[in-house]
XYZ file of C-alpha atoms in Angstrom:
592
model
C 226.725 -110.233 -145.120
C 228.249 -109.956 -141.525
C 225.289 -108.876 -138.826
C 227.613 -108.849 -135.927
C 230.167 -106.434 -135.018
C 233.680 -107.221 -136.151
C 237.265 -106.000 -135.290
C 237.723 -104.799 -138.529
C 234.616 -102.689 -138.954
C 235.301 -99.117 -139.120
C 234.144 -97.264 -135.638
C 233.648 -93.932 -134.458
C 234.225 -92.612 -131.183
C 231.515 -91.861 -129.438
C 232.508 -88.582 -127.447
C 234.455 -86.158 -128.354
C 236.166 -83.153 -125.969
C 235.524 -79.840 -127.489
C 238.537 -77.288 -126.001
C 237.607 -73.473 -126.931
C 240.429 -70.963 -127.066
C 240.664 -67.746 -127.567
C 241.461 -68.069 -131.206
C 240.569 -71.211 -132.205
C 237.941 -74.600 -131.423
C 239.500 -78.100 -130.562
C 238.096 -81.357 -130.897
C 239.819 -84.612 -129.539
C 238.421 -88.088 -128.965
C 237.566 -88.662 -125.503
C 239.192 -91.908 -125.922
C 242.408 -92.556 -127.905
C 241.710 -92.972 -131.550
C 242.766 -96.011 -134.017
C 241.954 -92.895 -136.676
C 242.291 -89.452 -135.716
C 244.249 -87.616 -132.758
C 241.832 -84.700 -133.256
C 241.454 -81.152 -135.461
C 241.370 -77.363 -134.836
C 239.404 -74.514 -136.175
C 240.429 -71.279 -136.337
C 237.612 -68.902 -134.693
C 238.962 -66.282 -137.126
C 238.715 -67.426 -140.764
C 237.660 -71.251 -140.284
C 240.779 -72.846 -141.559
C 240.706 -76.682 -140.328
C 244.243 -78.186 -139.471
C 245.061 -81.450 -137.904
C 246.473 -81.005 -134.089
C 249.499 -82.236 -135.336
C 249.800 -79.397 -137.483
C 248.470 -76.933 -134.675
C 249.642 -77.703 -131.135
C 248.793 -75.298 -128.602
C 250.480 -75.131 -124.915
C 247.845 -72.992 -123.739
C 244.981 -73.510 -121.538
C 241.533 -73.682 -123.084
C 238.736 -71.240 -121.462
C 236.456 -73.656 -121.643
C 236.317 -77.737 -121.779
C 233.112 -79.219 -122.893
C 231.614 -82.627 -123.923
C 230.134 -83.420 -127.798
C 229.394 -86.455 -129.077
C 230.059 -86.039 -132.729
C 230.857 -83.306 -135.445
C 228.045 -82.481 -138.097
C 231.027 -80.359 -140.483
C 231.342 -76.829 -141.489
C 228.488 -74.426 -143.525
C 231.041 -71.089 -144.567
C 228.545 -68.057 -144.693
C 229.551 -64.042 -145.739
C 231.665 -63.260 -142.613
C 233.414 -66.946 -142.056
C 232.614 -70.874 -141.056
C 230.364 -72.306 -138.219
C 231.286 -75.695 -137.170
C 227.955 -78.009 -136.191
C 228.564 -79.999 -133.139
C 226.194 -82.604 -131.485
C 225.846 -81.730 -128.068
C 223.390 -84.275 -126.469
C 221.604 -87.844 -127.835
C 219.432 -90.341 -126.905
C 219.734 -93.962 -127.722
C 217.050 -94.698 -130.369
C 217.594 -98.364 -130.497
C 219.362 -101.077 -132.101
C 219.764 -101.397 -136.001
C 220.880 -104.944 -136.930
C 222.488 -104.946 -133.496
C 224.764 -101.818 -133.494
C 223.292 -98.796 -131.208
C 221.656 -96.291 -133.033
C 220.972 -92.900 -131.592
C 218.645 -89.702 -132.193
C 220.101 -86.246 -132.057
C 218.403 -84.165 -128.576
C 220.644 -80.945 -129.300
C 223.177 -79.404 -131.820
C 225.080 -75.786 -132.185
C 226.561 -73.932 -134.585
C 230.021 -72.621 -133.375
C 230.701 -68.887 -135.056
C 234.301 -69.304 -136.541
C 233.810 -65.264 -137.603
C 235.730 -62.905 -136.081
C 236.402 -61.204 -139.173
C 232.734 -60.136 -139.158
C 233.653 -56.574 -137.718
C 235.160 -55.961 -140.814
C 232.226 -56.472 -142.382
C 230.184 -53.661 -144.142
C 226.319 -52.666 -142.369
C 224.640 -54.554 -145.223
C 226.786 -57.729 -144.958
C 226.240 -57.620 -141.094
C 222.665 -57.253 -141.381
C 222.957 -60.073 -143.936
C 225.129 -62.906 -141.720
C 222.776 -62.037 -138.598
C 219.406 -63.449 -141.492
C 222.012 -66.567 -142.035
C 222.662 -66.995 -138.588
C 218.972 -66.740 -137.896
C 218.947 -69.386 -140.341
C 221.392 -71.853 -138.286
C 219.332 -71.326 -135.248
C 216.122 -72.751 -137.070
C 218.295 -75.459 -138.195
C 219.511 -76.198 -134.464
C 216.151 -77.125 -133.700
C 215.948 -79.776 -136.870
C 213.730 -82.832 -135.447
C 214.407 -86.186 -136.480
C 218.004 -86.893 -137.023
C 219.282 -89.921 -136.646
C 223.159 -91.684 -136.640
C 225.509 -94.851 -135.874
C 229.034 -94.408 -134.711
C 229.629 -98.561 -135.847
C 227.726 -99.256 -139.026
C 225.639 -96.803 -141.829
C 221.842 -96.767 -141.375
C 220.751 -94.954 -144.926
C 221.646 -98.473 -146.384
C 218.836 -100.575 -146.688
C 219.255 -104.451 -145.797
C 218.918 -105.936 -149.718
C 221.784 -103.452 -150.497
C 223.712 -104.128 -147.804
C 223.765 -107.753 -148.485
C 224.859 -107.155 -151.969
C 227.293 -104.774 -151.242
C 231.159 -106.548 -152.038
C 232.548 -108.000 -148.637
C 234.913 -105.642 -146.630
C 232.813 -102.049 -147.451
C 231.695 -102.000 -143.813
C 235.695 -101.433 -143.012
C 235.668 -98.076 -145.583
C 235.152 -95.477 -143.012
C 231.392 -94.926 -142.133
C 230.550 -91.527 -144.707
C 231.923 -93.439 -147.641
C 229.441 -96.243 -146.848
C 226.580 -93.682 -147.069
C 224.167 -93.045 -149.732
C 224.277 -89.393 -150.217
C 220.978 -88.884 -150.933
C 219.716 -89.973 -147.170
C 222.441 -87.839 -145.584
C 221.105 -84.655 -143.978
C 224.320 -82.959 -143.655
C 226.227 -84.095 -146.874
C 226.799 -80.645 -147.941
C 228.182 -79.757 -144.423
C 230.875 -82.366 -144.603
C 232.957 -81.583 -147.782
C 235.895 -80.327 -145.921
C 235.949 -82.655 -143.412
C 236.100 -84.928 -146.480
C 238.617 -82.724 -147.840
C 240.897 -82.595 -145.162
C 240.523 -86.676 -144.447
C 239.190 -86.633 -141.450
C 237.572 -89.700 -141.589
C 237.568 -90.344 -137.640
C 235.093 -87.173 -137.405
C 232.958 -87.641 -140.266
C 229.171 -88.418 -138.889
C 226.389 -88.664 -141.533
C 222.971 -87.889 -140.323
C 220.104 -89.352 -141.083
C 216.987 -87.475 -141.335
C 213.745 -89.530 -141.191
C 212.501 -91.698 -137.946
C 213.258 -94.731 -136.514
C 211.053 -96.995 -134.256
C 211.180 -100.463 -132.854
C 209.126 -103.056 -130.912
C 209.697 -106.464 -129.327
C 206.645 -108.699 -130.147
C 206.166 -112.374 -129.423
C 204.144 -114.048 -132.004
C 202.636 -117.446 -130.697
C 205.686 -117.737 -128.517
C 208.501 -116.815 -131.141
C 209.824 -113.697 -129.777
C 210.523 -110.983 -132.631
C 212.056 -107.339 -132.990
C 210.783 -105.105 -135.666
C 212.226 -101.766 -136.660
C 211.023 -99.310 -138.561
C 213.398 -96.745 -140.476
C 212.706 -94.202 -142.775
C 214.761 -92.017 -144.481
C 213.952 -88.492 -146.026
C 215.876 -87.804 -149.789
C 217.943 -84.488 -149.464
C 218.019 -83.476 -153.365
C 214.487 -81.741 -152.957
C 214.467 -80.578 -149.607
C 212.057 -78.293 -148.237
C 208.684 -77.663 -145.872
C 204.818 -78.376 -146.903
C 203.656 -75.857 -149.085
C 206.950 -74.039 -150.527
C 208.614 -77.518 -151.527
C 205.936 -79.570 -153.938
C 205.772 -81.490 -156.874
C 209.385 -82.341 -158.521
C 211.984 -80.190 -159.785
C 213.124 -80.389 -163.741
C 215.638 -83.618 -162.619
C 212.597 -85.623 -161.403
C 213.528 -85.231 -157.791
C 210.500 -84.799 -155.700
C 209.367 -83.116 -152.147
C 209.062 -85.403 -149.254
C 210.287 -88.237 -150.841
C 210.484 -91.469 -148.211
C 212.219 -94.713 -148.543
C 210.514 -96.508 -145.369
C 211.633 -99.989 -144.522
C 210.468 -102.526 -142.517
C 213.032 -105.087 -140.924
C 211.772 -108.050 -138.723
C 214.459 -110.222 -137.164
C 212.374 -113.586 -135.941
C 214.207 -117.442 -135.510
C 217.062 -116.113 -136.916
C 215.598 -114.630 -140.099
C 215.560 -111.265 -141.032
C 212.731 -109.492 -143.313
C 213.074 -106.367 -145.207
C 210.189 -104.830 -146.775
C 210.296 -101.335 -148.782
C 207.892 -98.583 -149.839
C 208.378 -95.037 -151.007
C 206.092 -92.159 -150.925
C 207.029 -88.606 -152.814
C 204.896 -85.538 -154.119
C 203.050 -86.399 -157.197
C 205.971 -85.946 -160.073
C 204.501 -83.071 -161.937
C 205.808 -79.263 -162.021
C 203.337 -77.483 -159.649
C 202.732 -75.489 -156.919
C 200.070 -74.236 -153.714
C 201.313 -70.959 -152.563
C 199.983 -69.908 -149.726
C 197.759 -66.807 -149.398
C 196.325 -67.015 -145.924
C 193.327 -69.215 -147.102
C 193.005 -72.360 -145.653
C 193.731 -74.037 -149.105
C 195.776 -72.606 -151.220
C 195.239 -72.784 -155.046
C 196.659 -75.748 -156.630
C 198.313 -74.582 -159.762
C 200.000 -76.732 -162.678
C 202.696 -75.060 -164.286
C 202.990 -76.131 -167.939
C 206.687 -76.586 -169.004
C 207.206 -78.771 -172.394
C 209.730 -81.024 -169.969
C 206.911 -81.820 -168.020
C 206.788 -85.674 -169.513
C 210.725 -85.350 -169.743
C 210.189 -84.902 -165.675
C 207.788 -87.868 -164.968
C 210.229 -90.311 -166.813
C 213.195 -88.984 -164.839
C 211.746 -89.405 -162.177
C 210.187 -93.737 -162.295
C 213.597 -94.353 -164.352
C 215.346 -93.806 -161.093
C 212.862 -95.337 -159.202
C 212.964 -98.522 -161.318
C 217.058 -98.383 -161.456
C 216.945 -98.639 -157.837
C 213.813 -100.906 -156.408
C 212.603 -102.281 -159.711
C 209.176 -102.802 -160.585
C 207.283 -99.448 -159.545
C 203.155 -99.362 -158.774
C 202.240 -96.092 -158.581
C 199.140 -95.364 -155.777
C 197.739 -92.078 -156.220
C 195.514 -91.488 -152.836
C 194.056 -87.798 -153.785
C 190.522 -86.766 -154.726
C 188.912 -87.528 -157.830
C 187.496 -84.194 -157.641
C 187.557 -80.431 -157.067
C 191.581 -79.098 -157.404
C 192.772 -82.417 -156.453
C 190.944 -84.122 -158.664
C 192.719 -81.443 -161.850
C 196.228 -82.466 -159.919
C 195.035 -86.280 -160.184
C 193.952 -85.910 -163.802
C 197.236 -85.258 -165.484
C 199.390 -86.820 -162.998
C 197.168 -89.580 -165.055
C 197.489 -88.030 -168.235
C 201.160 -88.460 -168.028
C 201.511 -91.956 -166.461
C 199.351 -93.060 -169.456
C 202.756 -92.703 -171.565
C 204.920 -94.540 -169.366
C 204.335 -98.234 -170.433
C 206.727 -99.286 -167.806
C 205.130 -98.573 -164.621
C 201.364 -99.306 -163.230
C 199.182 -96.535 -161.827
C 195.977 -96.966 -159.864
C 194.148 -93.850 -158.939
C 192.582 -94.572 -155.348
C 190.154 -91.918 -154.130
C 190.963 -92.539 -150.082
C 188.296 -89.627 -148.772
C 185.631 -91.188 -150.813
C 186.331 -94.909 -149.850
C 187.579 -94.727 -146.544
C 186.444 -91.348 -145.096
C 187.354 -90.551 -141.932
C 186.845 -93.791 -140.404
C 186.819 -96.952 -142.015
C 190.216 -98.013 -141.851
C 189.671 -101.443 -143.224
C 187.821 -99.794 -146.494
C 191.702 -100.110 -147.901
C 190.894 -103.792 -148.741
C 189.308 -102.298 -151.696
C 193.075 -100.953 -152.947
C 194.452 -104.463 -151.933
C 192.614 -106.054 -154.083
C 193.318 -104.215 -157.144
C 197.293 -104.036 -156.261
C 197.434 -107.017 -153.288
C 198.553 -109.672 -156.381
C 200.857 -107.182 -158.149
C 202.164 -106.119 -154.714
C 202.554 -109.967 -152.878
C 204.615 -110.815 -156.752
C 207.257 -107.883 -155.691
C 208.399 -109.907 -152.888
C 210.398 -108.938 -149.946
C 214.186 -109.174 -148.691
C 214.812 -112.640 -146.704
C 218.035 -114.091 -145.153
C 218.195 -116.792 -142.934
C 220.779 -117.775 -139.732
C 223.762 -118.257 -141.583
C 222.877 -115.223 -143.762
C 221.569 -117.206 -146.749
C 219.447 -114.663 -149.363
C 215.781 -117.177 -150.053
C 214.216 -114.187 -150.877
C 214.598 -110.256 -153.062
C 212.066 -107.657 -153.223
C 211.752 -107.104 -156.949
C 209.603 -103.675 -156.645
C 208.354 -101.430 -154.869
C 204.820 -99.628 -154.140
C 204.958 -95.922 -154.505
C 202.275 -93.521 -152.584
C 200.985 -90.248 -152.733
C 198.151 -87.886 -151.670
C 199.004 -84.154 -151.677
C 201.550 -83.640 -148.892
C 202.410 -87.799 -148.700
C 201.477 -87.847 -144.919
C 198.339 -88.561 -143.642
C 196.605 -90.884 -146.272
C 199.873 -92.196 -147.413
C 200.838 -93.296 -144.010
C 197.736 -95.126 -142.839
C 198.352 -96.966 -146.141
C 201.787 -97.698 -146.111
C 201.066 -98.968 -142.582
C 198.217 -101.348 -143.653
C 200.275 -102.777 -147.116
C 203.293 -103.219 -144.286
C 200.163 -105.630 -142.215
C 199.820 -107.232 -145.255
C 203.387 -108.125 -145.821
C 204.183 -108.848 -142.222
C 201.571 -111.653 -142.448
C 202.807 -113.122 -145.522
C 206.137 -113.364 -144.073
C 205.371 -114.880 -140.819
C 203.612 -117.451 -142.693
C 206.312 -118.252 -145.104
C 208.622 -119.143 -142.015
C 205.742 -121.263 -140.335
C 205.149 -118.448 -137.609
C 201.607 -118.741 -138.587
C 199.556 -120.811 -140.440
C 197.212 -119.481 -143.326
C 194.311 -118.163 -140.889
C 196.661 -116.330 -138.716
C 196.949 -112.534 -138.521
C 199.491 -110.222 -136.431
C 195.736 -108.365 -136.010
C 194.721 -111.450 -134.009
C 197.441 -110.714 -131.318
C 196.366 -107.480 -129.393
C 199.029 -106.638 -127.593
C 201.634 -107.447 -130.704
C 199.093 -105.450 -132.907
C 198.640 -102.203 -130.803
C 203.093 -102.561 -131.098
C 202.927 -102.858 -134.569
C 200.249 -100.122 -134.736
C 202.209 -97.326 -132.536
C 205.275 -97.664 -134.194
C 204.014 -96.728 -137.577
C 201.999 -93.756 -135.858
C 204.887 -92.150 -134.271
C 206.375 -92.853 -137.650
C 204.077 -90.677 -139.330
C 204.324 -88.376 -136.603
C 207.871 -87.718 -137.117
C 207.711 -87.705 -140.918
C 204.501 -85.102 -140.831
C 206.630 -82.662 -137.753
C 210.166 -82.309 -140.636
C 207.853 -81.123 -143.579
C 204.717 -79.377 -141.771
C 205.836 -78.725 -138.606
C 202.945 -80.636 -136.624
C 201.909 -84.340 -135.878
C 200.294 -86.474 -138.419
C 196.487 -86.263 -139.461
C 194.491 -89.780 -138.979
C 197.323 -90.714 -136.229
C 193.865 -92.843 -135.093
C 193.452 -94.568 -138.158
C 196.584 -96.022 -137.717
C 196.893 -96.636 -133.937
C 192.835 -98.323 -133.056
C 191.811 -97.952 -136.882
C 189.360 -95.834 -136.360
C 188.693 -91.616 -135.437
C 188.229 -91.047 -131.765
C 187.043 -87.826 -130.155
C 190.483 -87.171 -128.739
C 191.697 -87.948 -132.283
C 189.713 -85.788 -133.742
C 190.350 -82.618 -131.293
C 194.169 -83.514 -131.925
C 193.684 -83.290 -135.470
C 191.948 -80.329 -135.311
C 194.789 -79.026 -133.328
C 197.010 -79.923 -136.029
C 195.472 -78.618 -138.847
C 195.247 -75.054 -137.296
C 199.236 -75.492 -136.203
C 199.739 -76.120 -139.999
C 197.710 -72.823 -141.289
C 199.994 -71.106 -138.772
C 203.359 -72.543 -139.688
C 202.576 -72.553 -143.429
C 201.819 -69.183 -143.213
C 203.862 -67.129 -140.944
C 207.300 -69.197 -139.874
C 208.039 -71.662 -142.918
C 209.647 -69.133 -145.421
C 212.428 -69.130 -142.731
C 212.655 -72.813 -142.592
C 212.378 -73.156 -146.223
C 215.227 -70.717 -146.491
C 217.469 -72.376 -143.765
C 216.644 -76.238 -145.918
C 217.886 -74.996 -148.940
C 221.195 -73.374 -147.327
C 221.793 -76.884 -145.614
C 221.274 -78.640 -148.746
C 223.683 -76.676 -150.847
C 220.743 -75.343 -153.310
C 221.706 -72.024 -152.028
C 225.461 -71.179 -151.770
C 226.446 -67.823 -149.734
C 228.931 -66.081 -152.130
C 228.040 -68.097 -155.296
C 224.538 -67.777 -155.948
C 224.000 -64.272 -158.792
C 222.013 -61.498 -157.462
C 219.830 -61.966 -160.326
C 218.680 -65.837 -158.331
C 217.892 -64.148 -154.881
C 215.243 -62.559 -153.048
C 215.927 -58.940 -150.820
C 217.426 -60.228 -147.314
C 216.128 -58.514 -144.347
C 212.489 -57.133 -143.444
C 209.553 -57.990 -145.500
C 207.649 -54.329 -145.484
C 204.594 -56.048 -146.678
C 204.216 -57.876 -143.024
C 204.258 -54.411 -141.026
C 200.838 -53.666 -142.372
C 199.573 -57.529 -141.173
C 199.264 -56.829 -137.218
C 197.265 -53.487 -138.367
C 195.399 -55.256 -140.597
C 194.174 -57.740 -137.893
C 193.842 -55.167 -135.771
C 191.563 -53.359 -138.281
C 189.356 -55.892 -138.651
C 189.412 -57.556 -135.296
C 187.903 -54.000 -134.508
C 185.847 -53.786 -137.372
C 183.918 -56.819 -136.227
C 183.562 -56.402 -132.705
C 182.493 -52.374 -133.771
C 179.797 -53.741 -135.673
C 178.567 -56.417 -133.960
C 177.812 -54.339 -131.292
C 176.283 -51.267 -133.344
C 174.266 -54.288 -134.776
C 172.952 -54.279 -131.236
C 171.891 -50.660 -131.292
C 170.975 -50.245 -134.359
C 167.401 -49.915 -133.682
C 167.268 -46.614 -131.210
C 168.031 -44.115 -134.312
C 168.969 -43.497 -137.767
C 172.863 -42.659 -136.249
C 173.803 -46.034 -135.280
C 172.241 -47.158 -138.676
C 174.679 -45.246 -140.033
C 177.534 -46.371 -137.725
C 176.743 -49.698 -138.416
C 176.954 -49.660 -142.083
C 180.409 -47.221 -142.062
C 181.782 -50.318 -139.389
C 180.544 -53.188 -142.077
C 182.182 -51.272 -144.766
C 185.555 -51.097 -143.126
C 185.465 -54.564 -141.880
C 184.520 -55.468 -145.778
C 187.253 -53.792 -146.726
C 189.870 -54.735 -144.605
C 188.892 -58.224 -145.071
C 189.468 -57.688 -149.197
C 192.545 -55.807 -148.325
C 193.436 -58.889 -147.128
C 192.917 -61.428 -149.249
C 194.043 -59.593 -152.118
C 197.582 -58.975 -150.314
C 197.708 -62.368 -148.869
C 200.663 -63.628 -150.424
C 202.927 -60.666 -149.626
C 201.465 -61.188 -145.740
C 202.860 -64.660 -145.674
C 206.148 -65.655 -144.836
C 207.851 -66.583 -147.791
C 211.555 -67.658 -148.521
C 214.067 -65.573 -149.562
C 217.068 -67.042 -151.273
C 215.713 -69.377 -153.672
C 212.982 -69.123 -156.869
C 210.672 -72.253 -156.043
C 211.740 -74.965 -158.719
């Protein structure tokens, strides 16, 4: 496999000039182009044509720098063309520049929206509401000289010249955030423009271990096909594809080796769902469906097809609604003779603070999981060594638990490799090195951080775990923080962004999807009553606390004080009774 750049790899350019006229957007390489001299797209209708096809004499009204086009999404009234408008470099990813997206736009391509009837308007300004949320997407990530959804064992199998196909063909689609968005792009071959993004994160660190220097990255990449935020997006859907499903890979590049470990994490592979309700926790509920086994084997038959061997670490309670969830995720693994499941109870081992209490999974899995191997290559790009499986982890959302466990398995590894190569000897430990360790130890909690903020909107729970393993004070305040953000977001904003996921990923289609599949567009009349509501029983309370107070002068405030209790009583049942019609909830999609 060629590491280094080449002449003949296919390239991107890395800036682009967009030119806005009065009836149409132009984009043109900032530098000439071995590919493309650029594309146009008419503001009215959205039609894409090659300049060659539209040249214009005029002057543009405006002249403005992107660095890279994310394709087209056609809504009611016409197309909107996503362009990057500022990055940061990430890092380096086998040694080609990586970068994270810091801002993107929609551009409206939809004059013909004053044509449009009141409904229709008052529909495309919900879509474009939509676009906005997904302007503010966190955690995209691209390459203008190589493809990054790739992991290294399949690049290094891959037959020799596919790095000079141009960069989207190189892609797995399933890692590509805006797949759907690029179709006529695709369609119209223009290959020069095409820029997967990657959704996920992507960290690195330079350590030196006993004098060897070393670089290890860390890049994971979020699966498309079931898209979606914390509570409206769990379990699988009836093709096996589950929520938050992670392929997270480990690459250390050391004396002119290079290591590649994988592990996945994914919502437990059963039909079910935790709609929320204002409580804190919502009800778990199982739906029962007759494909329900039909769904589990779906689902490990990929998983085996790609990454072979699969062990199957379920982190959730034994007991309580987790423990029901737990139970026939069980039930069900007990008929697949092909894969392993162990059922680790993490609160009740580990808590909230003993980190190293995970020694107890290793040494139920730590055989199993050292026989699956890793990726190895040496100098002159010689394979010694294939991963032959793959661990697979899961608590109920697959972030908090499942990341300080992925992180401590990834120790585990990282040691085993280092001694293979002669790094260290058998009594050495990367935990031995503080400075390398506390490295090692950030990158996989800002890992977690950036995999927790795409599905529930807020940093990762047990960040401490995974940075000083162990809970600090400021820890624990942060968490607390976070937990509160997520009651909020699940709540009252992520119907929008579960709405805006599924138009990005093509499960909802403007124009194509039957009346009979959608949900009414527009204002919820259920949340006008919620800010009376509060105010009802903020009032209630405070009313009769303080007739509490005065209570004793007279038989009145007795009185008072019980009509104020009632109301607050009742308001408070009001509430929980309607709690699901308060919430924000999506509106263009039934949840499987």
């Amino acid at each position: 496999m060629e590491i280094a750049p080449s002449l003949t790899r296919f390239k991107l350019n890395d800036q682009f000039k967009l030119l806005e006229f009065p009836d149409k957007y132009v984009v043109t390489p900032v530098d000439s182009s071995p590919h493309e001299g650029g594309f146009s797209v008419n503001r009215r209708d959205g039609n894409i044509k090659r300049l060659d096809e539209d040249a214009s004499s005029e002057n543009p009204t405006k002249v403005s720098t992107i660095y890279g086009v994310g394709g087209t999404i056609r809504l009611l009234a016409g197309t909107y063309l996503l362009v990057i408008t500022s990055r940061e470099k990430a890092g380096s990813f086998l040694g080609f520049p990586i970068f994270r997206v810091t801002g993107m736009k929609f551009l409206p391509c939809n004059e013909a929206l004053r044509f449009a009837t009141a409904q229709e308007k008052k529909d495309e300004a919900y879509f474009r509401t939509l676009l906005q949320a997904l302007e503010a997407t966190p955690g995209l990530y691209f390459s203008y000289e190589t493809d990054i959804t790739l992991n290294l064992q399949r690049r290094c199998k891959l037959a020799e010249g596919w790095n000079r196909k141009p960069i989207w063909k190189q892609a797995d689609p399933r890692f590509v955030w805006n797949w759907r968005l690029l179709e006529e792009l695709i369609e119209r071959k223009l290959d020069g423009f095409i820029l997967p993004l990657l959704q996920g994160s992507y960290q690195v660190a330079e350590l030196k271990l006993k004098d060897s220097p070393a670089v290890i990255s860390l890049i994971s990449r979020r699966c498309t096909r079931r898209l979606g935020t914390r509570m409206w997006r769990r379990g699988a859907n009836l093709e096996g594809d589950t929520a938050n499903f992670v392929e997270t890979e480990q690459i250390v590049e050391i004396n002119g080796f290079k290591f590649s470990v994988l592990q996945v994490r994914g919502s437990i592979p059963l039909l079910w769902e935790q709609i929320v309700d204002l409580s804190y926790k919502p009800q778990l509920k199982i739906n029962k469906h007759d494909d329900t086994p039909k769904v589990v084997q779906r689902h490990f038959h990929d998983l085996c097809q790609r990454y072979g061997e699969v062990i199957a670490v379920d982190l959730t309670d034994q007991h309580g609604a987790e423990g029901e969830l737990s139970k026939a995720y069980a039930t069900e693994m007990e008929k697949l003779q092909t894969v392993r499941y162990v059922s680790f109870d993490f609160h009740q081992v580990c808590g909230t603070t003993n980190f190293d209490n995970l020694g107890v999974l290793y040494e139920q899995i730590g055989d199993a999981f050292e026989k699956q191997g890793y990726f190895l290559v040496d100098a002159d790009e010689n394979i010694l060594e294939e991963q032959k499986g793959v661990i697979r982890s899961n608590c109920i959302d697959c972030l908090d638990r499942t990341n300080v466990t992925q992180s401590y398995m990834a120790q585990k590894i990282l040691n085993l490799q280092l001694q293979r190569i002669g790094v260290f000897d058998s009594t050495d430990c990367v935990s031995l090195f503080e400075d390398d360790y506390t490295k090692f130890r950030t990158i996989w909690a800002e890992q977690g951080d950036e995999i927790s903020l795409q599905y529930a909107g807020t940093y990762a729970l047990k960040g401490d775990l995974v940075r000083y393993g162990k809970q600090t004070m400021a820890g624990a305040i942060k968490d607390g923080i976070s937990a509160m953000s997520r009651y909020y977001l699940n709540n009252f904003q992520d119907g929008v962004r579960q709405d805006a996921l599924d138009l990005i990923s093509g499960r909802y289609t403007v124009g194509t999807n039957s009346p009979s599949q959608l949900q009414p567009i527009g204002a919820q009349p259920s949340k006008q009553f919620l800010p009376v509501a509060s105010a009802l029983l903020i009032g209630g309370v405070t009313v009769t606390s303080f007739s509490i107070h005065q209570a004793g002068r007279n038989t009145q405030q007795y009185l008072a004080t019980a009509l104020w209790a009632g109301v607050t009583a009742g308001v408070v049942a009001m509430i929980k009774a309607n709690g699901r019609h308060l919430c924000s909830r999506p509106r263009l999609c039934h949840l499987i």
